[in-house]
Short mmCIF file of C-alpha atoms in Angstrom, two decimals:
data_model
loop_
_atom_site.label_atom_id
_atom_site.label_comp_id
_atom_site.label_asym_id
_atom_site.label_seq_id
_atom_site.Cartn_x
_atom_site.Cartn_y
_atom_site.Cartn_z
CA UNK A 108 -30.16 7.27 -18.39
CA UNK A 109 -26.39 7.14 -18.71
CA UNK A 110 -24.93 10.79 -17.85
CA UNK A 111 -21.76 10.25 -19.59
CA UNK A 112 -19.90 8.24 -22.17
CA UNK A 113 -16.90 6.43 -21.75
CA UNK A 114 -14.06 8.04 -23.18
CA UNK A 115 -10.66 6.29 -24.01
CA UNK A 116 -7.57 6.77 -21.82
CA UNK A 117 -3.96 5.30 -21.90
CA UNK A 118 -3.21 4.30 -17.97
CA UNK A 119 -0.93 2.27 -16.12
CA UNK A 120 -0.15 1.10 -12.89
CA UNK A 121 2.46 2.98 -10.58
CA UNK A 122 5.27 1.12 -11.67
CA UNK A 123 4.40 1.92 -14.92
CA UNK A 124 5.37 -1.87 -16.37
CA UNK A 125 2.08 -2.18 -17.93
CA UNK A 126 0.16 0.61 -20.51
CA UNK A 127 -3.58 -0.11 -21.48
CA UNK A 128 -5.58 2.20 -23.59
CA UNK A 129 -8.92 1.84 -21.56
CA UNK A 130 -12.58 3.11 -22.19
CA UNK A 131 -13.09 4.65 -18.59
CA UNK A 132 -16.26 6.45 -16.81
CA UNK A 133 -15.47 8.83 -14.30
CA UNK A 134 -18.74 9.28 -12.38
CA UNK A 135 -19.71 12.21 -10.47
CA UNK A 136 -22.29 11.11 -7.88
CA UNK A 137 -23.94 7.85 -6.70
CA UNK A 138 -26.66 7.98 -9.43
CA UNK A 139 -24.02 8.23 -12.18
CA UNK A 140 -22.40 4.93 -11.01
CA UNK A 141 -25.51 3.07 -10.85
CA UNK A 142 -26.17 4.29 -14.58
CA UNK A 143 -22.39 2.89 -15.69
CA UNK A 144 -22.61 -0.27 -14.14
CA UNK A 145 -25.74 -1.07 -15.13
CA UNK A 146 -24.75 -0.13 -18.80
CA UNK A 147 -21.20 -2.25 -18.92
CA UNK A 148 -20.91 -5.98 -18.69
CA UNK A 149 -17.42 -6.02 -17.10
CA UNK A 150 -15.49 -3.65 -15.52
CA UNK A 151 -12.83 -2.42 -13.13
CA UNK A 152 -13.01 -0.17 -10.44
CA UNK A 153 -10.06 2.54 -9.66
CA UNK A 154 -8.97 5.05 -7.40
CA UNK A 155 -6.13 7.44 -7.65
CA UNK A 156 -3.87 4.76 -9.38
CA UNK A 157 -1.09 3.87 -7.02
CA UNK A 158 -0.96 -0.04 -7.31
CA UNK A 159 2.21 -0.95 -8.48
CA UNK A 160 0.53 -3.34 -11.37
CA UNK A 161 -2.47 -4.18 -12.51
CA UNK A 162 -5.14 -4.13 -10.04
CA UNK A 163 -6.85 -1.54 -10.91
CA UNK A 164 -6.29 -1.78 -14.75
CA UNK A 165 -8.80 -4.06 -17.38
CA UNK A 166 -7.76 -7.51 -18.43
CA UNK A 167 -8.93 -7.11 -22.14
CA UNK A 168 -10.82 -4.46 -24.07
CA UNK A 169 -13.81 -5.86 -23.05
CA UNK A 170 -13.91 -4.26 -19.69
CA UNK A 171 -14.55 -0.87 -18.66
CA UNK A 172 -12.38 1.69 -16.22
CA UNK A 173 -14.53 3.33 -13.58
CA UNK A 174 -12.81 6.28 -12.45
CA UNK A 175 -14.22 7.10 -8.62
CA UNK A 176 -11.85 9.95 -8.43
CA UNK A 177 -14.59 12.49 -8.53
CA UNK A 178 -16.41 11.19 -5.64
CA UNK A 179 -14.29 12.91 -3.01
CA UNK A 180 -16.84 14.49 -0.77
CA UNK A 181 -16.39 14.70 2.82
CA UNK A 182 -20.16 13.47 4.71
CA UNK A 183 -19.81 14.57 8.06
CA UNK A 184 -17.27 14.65 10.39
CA UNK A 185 -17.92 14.62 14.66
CA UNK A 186 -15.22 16.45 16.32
CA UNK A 187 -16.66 14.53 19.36
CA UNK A 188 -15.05 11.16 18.66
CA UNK A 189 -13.52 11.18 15.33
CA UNK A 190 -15.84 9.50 13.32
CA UNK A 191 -15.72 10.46 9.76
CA UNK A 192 -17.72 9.84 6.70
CA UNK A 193 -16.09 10.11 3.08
CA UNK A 194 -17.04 9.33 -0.14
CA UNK A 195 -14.22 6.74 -1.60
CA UNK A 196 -12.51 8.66 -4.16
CA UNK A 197 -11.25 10.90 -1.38
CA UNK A 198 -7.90 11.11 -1.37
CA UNK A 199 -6.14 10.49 2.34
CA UNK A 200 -4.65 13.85 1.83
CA UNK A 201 -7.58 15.64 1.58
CA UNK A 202 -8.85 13.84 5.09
CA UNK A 203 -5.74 14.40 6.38
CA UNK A 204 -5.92 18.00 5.54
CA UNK A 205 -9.36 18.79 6.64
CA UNK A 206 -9.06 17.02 10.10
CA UNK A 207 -5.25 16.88 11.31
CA UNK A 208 -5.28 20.48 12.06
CA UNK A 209 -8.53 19.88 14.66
CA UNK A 210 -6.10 16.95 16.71
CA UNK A 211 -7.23 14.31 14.87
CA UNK A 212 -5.66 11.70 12.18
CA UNK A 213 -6.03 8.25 10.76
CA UNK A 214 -4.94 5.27 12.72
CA UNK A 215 -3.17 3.83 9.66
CA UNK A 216 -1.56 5.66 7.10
CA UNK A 217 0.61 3.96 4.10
CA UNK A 218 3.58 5.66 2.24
CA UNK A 219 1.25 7.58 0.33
CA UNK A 220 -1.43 10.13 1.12
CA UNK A 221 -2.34 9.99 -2.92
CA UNK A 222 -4.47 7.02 -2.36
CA UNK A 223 -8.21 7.25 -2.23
CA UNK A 224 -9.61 6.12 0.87
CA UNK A 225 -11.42 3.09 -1.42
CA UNK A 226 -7.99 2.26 -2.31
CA UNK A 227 -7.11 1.80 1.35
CA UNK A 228 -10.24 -0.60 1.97
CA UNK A 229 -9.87 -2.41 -1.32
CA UNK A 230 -5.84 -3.08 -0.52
CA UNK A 231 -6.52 -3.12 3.26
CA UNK A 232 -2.97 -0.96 3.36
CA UNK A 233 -1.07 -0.88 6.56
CA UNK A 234 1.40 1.64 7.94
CA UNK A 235 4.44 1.72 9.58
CA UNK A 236 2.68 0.92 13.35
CA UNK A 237 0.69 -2.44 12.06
CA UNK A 238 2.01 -4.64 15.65
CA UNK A 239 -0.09 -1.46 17.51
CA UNK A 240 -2.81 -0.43 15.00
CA UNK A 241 -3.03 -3.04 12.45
CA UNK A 242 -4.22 -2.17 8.70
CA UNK A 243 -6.65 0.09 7.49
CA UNK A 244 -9.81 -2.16 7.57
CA UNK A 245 -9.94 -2.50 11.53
CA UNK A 246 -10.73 1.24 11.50
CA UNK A 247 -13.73 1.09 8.93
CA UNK A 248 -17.01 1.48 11.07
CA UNK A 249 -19.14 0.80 8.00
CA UNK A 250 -19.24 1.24 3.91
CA UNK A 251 -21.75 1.41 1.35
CA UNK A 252 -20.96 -1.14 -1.53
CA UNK A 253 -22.83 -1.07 -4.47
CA UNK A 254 -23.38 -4.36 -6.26
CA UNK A 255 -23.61 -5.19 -9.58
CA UNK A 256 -27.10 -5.27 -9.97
CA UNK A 257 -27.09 -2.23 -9.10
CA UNK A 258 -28.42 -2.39 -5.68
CA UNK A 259 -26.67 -1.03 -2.60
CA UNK A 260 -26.11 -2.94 0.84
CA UNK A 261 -24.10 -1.12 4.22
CA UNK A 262 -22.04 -3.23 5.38
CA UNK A 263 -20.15 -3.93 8.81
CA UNK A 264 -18.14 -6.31 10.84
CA UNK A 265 -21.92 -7.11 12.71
CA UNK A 266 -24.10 -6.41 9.54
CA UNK A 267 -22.70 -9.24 6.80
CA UNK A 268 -19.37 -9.59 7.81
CA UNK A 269 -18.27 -11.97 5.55
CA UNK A 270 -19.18 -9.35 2.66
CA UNK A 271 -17.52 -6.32 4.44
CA UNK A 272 -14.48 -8.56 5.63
CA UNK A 273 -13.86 -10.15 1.68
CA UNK A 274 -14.29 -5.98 0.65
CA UNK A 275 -11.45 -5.42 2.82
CA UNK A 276 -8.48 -6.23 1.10
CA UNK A 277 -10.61 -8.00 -2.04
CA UNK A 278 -9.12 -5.54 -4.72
CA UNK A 279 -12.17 -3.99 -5.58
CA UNK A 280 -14.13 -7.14 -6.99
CA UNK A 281 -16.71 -7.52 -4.54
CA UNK A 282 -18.34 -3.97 -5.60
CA UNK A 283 -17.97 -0.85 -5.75
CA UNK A 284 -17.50 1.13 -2.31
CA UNK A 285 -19.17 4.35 -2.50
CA UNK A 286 -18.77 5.43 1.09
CA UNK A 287 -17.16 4.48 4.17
CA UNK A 288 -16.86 5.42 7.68
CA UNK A 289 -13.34 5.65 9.67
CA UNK A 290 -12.32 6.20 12.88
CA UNK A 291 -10.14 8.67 13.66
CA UNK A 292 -7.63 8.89 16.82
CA UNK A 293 -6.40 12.16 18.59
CA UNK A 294 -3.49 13.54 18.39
CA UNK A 295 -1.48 16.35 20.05
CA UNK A 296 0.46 17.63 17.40
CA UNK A 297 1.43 17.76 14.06
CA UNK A 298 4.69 16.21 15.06
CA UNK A 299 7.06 13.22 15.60
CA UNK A 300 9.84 12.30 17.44
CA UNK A 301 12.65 9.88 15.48
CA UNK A 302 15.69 7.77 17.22
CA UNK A 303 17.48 5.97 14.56
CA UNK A 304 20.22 3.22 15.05
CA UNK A 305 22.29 2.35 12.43
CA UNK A 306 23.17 -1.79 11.82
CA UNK A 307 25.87 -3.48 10.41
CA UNK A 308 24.23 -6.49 9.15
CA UNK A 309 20.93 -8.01 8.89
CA UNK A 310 20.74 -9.71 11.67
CA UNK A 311 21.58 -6.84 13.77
CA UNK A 312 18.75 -5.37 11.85
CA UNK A 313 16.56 -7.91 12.19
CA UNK A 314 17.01 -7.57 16.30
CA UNK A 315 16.43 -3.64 16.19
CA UNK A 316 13.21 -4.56 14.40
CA UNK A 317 11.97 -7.34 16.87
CA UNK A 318 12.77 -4.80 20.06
CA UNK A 319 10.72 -2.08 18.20
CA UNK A 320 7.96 -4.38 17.63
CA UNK A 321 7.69 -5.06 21.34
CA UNK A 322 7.09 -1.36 21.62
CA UNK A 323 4.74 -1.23 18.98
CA UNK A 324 2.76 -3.81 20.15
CA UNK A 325 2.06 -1.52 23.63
CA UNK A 326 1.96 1.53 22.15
CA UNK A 327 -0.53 2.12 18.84
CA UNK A 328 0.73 5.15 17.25
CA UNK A 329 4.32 3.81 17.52
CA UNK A 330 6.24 3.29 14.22
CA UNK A 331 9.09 1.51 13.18
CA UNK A 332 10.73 0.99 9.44
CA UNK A 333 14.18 -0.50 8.40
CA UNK A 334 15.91 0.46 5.32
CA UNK A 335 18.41 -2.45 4.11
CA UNK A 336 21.41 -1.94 1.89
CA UNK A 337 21.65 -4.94 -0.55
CA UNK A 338 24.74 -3.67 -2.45
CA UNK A 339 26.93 -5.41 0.32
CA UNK A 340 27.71 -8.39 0.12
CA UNK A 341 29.14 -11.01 3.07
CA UNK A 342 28.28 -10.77 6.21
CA UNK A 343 27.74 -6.46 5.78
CA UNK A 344 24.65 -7.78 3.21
CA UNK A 345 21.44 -5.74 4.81
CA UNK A 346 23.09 -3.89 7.13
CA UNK A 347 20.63 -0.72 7.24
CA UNK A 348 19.48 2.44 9.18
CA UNK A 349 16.18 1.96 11.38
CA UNK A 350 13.88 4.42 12.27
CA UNK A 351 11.32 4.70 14.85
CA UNK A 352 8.82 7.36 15.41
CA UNK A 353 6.41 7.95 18.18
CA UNK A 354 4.33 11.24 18.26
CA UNK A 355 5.68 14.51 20.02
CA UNK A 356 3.07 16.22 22.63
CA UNK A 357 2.92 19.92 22.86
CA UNK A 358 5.65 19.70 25.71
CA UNK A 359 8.07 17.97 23.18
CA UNK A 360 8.03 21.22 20.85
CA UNK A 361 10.55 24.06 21.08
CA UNK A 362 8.52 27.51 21.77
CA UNK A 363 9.17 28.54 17.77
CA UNK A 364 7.61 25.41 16.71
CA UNK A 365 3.75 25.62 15.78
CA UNK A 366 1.59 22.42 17.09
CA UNK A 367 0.60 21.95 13.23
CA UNK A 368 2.75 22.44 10.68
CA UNK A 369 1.60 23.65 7.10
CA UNK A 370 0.43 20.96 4.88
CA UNK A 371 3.53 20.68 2.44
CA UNK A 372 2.90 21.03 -1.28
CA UNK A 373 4.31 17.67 -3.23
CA UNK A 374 3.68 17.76 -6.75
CA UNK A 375 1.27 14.99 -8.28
CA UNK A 376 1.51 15.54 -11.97
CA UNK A 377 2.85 12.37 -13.69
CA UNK A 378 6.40 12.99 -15.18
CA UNK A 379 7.62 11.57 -18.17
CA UNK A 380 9.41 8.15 -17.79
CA UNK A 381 13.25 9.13 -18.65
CA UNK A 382 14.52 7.46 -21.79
CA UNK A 383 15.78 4.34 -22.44
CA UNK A 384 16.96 2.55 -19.40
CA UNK A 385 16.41 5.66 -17.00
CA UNK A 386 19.17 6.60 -14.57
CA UNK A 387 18.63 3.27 -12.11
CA UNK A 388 21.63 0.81 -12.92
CA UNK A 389 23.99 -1.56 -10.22
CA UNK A 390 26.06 1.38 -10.46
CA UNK A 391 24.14 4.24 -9.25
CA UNK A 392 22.33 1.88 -6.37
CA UNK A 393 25.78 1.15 -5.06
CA UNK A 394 26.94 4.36 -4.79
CA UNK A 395 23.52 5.94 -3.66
CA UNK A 396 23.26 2.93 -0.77
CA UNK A 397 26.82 3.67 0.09
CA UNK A 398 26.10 7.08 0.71
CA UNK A 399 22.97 6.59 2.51
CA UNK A 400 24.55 3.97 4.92
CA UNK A 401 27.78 6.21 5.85
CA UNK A 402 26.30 9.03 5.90
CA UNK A 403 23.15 8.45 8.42
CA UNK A 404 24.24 8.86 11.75
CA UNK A 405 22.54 7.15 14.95
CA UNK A 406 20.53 9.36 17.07
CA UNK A 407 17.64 9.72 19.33
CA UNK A 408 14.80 13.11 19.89
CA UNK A 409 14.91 14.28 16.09
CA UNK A 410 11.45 16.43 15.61
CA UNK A 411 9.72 15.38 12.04
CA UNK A 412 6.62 16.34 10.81
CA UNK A 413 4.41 13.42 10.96
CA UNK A 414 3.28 13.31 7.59
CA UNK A 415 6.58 13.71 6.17
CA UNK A 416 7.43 10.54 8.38
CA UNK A 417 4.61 8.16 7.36
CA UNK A 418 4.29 8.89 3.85
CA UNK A 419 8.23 9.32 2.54
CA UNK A 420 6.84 8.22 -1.16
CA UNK A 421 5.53 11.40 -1.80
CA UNK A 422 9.00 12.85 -1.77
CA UNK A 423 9.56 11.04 -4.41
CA UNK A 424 6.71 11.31 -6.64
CA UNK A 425 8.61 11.03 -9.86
CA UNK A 426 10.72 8.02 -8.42
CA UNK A 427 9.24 5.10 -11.54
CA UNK A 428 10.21 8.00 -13.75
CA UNK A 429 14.00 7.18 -12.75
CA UNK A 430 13.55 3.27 -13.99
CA UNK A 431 13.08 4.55 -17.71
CA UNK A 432 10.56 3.87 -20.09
CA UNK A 433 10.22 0.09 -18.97
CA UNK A 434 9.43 1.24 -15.32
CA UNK A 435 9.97 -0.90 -11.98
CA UNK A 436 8.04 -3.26 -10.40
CA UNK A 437 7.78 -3.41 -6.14
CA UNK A 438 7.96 -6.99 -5.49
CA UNK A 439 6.60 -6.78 -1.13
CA UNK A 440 6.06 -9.87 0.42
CA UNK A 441 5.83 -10.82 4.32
CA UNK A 442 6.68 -14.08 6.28
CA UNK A 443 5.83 -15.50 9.50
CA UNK A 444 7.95 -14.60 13.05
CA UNK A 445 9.79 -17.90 12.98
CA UNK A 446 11.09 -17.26 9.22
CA UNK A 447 13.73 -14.90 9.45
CA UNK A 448 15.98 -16.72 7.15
CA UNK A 449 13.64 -16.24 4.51
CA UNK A 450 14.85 -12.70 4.45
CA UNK A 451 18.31 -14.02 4.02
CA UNK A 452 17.63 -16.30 1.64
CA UNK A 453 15.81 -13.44 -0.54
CA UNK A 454 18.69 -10.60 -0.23
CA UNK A 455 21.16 -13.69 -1.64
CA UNK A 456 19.02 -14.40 -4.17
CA UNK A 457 19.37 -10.86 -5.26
CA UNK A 458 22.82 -10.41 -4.58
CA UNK A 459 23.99 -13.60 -6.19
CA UNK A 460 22.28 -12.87 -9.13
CA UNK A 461 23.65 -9.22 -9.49
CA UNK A 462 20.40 -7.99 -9.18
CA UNK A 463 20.61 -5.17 -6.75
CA UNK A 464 17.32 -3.49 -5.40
CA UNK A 465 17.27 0.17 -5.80
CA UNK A 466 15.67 0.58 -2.34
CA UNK A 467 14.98 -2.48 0.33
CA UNK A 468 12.67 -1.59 3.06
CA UNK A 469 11.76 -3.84 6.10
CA UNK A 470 8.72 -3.54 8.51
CA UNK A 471 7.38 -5.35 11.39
CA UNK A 472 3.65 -6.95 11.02
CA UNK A 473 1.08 -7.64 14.11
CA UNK A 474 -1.74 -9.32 13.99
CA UNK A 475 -3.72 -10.08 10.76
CA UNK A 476 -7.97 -9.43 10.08
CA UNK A 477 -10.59 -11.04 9.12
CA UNK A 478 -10.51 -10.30 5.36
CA UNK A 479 -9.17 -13.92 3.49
CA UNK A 480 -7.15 -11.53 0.86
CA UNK A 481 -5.84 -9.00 3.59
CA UNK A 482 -2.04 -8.97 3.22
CA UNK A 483 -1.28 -8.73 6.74
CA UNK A 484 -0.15 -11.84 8.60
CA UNK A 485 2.60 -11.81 11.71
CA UNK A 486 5.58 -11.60 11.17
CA UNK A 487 8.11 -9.59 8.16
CA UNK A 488 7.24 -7.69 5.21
CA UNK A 489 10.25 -6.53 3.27
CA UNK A 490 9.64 -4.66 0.13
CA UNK A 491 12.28 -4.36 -2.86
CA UNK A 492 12.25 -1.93 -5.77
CA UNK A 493 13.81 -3.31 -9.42
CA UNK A 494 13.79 -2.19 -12.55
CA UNK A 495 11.61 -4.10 -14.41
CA UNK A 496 13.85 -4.63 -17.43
CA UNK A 497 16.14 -7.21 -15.31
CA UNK A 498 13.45 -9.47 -15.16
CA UNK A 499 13.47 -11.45 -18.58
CA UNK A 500 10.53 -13.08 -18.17
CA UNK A 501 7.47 -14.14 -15.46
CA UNK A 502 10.12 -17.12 -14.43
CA UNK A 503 12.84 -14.53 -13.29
CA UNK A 504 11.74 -14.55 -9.72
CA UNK A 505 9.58 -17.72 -9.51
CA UNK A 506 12.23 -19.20 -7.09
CA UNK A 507 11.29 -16.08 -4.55
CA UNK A 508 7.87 -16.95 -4.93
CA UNK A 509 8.69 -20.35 -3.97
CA UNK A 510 10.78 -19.31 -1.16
CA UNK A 511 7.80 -17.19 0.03
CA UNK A 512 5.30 -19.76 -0.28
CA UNK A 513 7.26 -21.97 1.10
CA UNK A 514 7.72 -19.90 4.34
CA UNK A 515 3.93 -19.91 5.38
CA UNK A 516 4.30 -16.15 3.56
CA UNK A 517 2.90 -14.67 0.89
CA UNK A 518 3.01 -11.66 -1.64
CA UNK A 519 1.30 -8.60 -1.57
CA UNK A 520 -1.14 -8.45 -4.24
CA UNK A 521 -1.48 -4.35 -4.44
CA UNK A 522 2.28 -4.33 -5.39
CA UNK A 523 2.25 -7.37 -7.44
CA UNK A 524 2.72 -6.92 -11.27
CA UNK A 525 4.40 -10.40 -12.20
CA UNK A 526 3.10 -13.15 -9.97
CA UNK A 527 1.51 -16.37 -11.61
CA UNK A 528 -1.31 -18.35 -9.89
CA UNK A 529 -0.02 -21.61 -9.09
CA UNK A 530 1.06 -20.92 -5.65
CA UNK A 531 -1.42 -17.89 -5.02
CA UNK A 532 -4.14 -20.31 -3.23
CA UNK A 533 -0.95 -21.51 -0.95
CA UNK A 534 -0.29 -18.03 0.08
CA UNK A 535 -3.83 -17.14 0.90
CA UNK A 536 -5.45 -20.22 2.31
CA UNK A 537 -8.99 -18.83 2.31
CA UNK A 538 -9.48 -17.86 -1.16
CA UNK A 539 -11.93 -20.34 -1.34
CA UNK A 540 -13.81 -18.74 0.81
CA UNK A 541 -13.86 -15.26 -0.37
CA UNK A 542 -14.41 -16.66 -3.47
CA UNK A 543 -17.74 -17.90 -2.22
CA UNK A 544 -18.40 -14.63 -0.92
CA UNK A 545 -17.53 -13.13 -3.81
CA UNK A 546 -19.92 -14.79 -6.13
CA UNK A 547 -22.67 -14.02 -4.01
CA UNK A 548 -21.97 -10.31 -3.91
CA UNK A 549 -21.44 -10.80 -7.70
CA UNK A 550 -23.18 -13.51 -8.98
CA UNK A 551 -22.68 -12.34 -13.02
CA UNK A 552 -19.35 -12.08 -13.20
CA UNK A 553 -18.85 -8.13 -13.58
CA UNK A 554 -16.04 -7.14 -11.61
CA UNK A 555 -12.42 -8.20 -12.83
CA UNK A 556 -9.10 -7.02 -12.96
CA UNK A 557 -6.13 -7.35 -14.85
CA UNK A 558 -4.72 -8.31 -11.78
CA UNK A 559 -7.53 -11.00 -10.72
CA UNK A 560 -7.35 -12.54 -14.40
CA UNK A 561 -3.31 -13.39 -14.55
CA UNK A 562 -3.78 -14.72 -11.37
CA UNK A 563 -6.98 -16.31 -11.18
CA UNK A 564 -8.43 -15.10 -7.76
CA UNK A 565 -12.11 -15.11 -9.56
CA UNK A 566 -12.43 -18.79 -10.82
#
């Protein structure tokens, strides 16, 4: 018996390039999502929305939305050693809440908390400490995926690994993940401690970044980010200010300071796009980057709360609002050790072009997993924020793409809104294999994407 109906719903992606008027099921427990998926012929599984594009938005009418927002239960939780269980619309927020304050946190936390923790597993996200703690999938224990016949397997990097490790990171078309359990790590306090050096160009930036990677790579919880001004241009182009965090200890706080700090209150509502072409232009970036730059100041021992450290976004929770009603797109893509100059050759691209990113943020990468769509591979990511209305068409940045693929790199596909899929299999070498994978977990053809149909991962 089906419990609900499918009602219709306009959504988009975070970016807010694309709007779909959807029929969408928002299921309350595991019964309820049985009943929908054995009732629709395609659909598409979301979370809390915060893909930049289209993952987790229908290709075509045809499709239903299933909404796993309501599943946001909390299992069980052993104060012993960290092991939680959560239902997968929980957001990382909530977890964060309920367990933070009893020493404990997730390994891996992105820019946002307001992703669901099947969100995490289906993008395999990674933070700002991946050379130390990797992504978010090397801290799942186990997960409950339901399949689209309807029947539900547990799986685990020793119980069908190739299903749990093409889950991880395969954009939420292997299944539907009702559960999963994490592993938590211990900390002391709700606190870090930031040193920031300010660089002058990018390849002084580029050398902060490989010295804080060394760190990284001994010390887990160790956390390093780079933000890169593009409105430069010579040899001053991605100069920056980089920041690296490692967590403060009881000893590290001044007698006034509490060991937790209260959970701050960031709004979630959606605000209204601003009108016409918003408030982000060449203009405004160059003066705001300007400011930023001259304005930061080199400095070691600052005490930040560590949540307002690894998730900045949600300071800025109306920030697609500023890009105006024809939003922004994140374009993220990472590159191999050896391929520096690819970030170069990127920022000139831009700058050439007159294109300026309204934000340009750089981050070192560790090792990669075992899931064939992870993201994750050694080396760079660098992330760039653009209005979506300088990009004419799905050519404008086709030479990046190249540039990327080209590299041995590839693009992220939770942030991607405007890739096509000639060079996609170049860029992740083993979608074949998940693909295989894939089609056994699925063998009908159910779960698609907008994002899996302009690219082709499915076929």
């Amino acid at each position: 018996m089906i419990h609900e109906a499918p009602g219709l719903q306009s959504l988009s992606g975070w970016g807010r390039t694309l709007h779909r008027t959807c029929r969408v099921r928002r299921p309350e427990f595991d019964g309820a999502v049985v009943d929908a998926v054995l009732a629709e012929p395609r659909i598409t599984v979301r979370g809390a929305g915060r893909s930049y594009g289209d993952a987790a938005l229908p290709g075509d009418s045809t499709s239903v939305v299933l909404d796993l927002t309501a599943l946001d239960r909390i299992g069980s939780f052993d104060q012993g050693n960290g092991v939680i269980v959560v239902e997968a619309g929980t957001l990382l927020k909530d977890l964060i809440d309920q367990t933070l304050w009893l020493g404990w946190n997730l390994p891996v936390v992105p820019g946002s908390e307001y992703i669901t923790v099947g969100g995490a597993i289906a993008g395999d996200v990674h933070g700002k400490n991946h050379p130390g703690a990797g992504s978010f999938g090397q801290h799942v224990l186990w997960m409950a995926l339901l399949r689209s016949d309807g029947t539900m397997a547990q799986l685990s990097p020793s119980q069908d690994p190739d299903a749990f490790w093409a889950t991880i990171g395969g954009m939420g078309l292997t299944g539907v993940i009702l559960r999963a359990a994490l592993q938590l790590q211990r900390v002391d306090t709700g606190w870090m401690i930031r040193n920031r050096c300010r660089t002058y160009s990018l390849d002084q930036t580029i050398e902060a970044m490989r010295a804080a990677a060394e760190r990284q790579e001994l010390e887990p919880g160790r956390h390093a980010i780079a933000w890169l001004d593009a409105h430069v241009r010579g040899a001053r182009l991605g100069r920056g200010i980089v920041d690296e965090y490692y967590s403060a200890s009881t000893l590290d706080l001044p007698g006034v300071v509490a060991p937790f700090p209260e959970p701050r209150v960031a709004g979630t509502g959606h605000r209204r796009s601003l009108p016409g072409t918003g408030v982000v232009s060449n203009a405004t970036i160059a003066a705001a980057s300007a400011a930023r730059w001259h304005l930061s100041r080199s400095g070691n021992s600052q005490l930040v709360a560590l949540r307002a450290a690894l998730c900045p976004l949600d300071r800025a929770n109306g920030w697609p609002a500023a890009f105006g009603r024809r939003g922004m797109i994140q374009y993220q893509f990472a590159v191999p050790p050896d391929q520096a100059g690819t970030l170069h050759d990127v920022l000139a691209f831009f700058s050439t072009r007159g294109m300026t990113p309204a934000l340009v943020t750089l981050k070192n990468l560790g090792f990669g997993d075992a899931g064939p769509l992870s993201f994750p591979i050694p080396g760079w990511t660098l992330a760039l924020d653009l209005p979506a209305r300088w990009l004419t068409d799905h050519d404008t940045l086709r030479p990046v793409d190249k540039l990327v693929a080209g590299a041995g790199g590839r693009i992220y596909l939770s942030k991607d809104a405007i890739t096509t899929p000639e060079l996609i299999p170049m860029m992740y070498p083993r979608l074949a294999d998940w693909r295989r994978t894939r089609q056994r977990l699925d063998p009908a053809g159910r779960w698609t994407s907008g994002l899996a149909e302009r690219l082709g991962l499915l076929t």
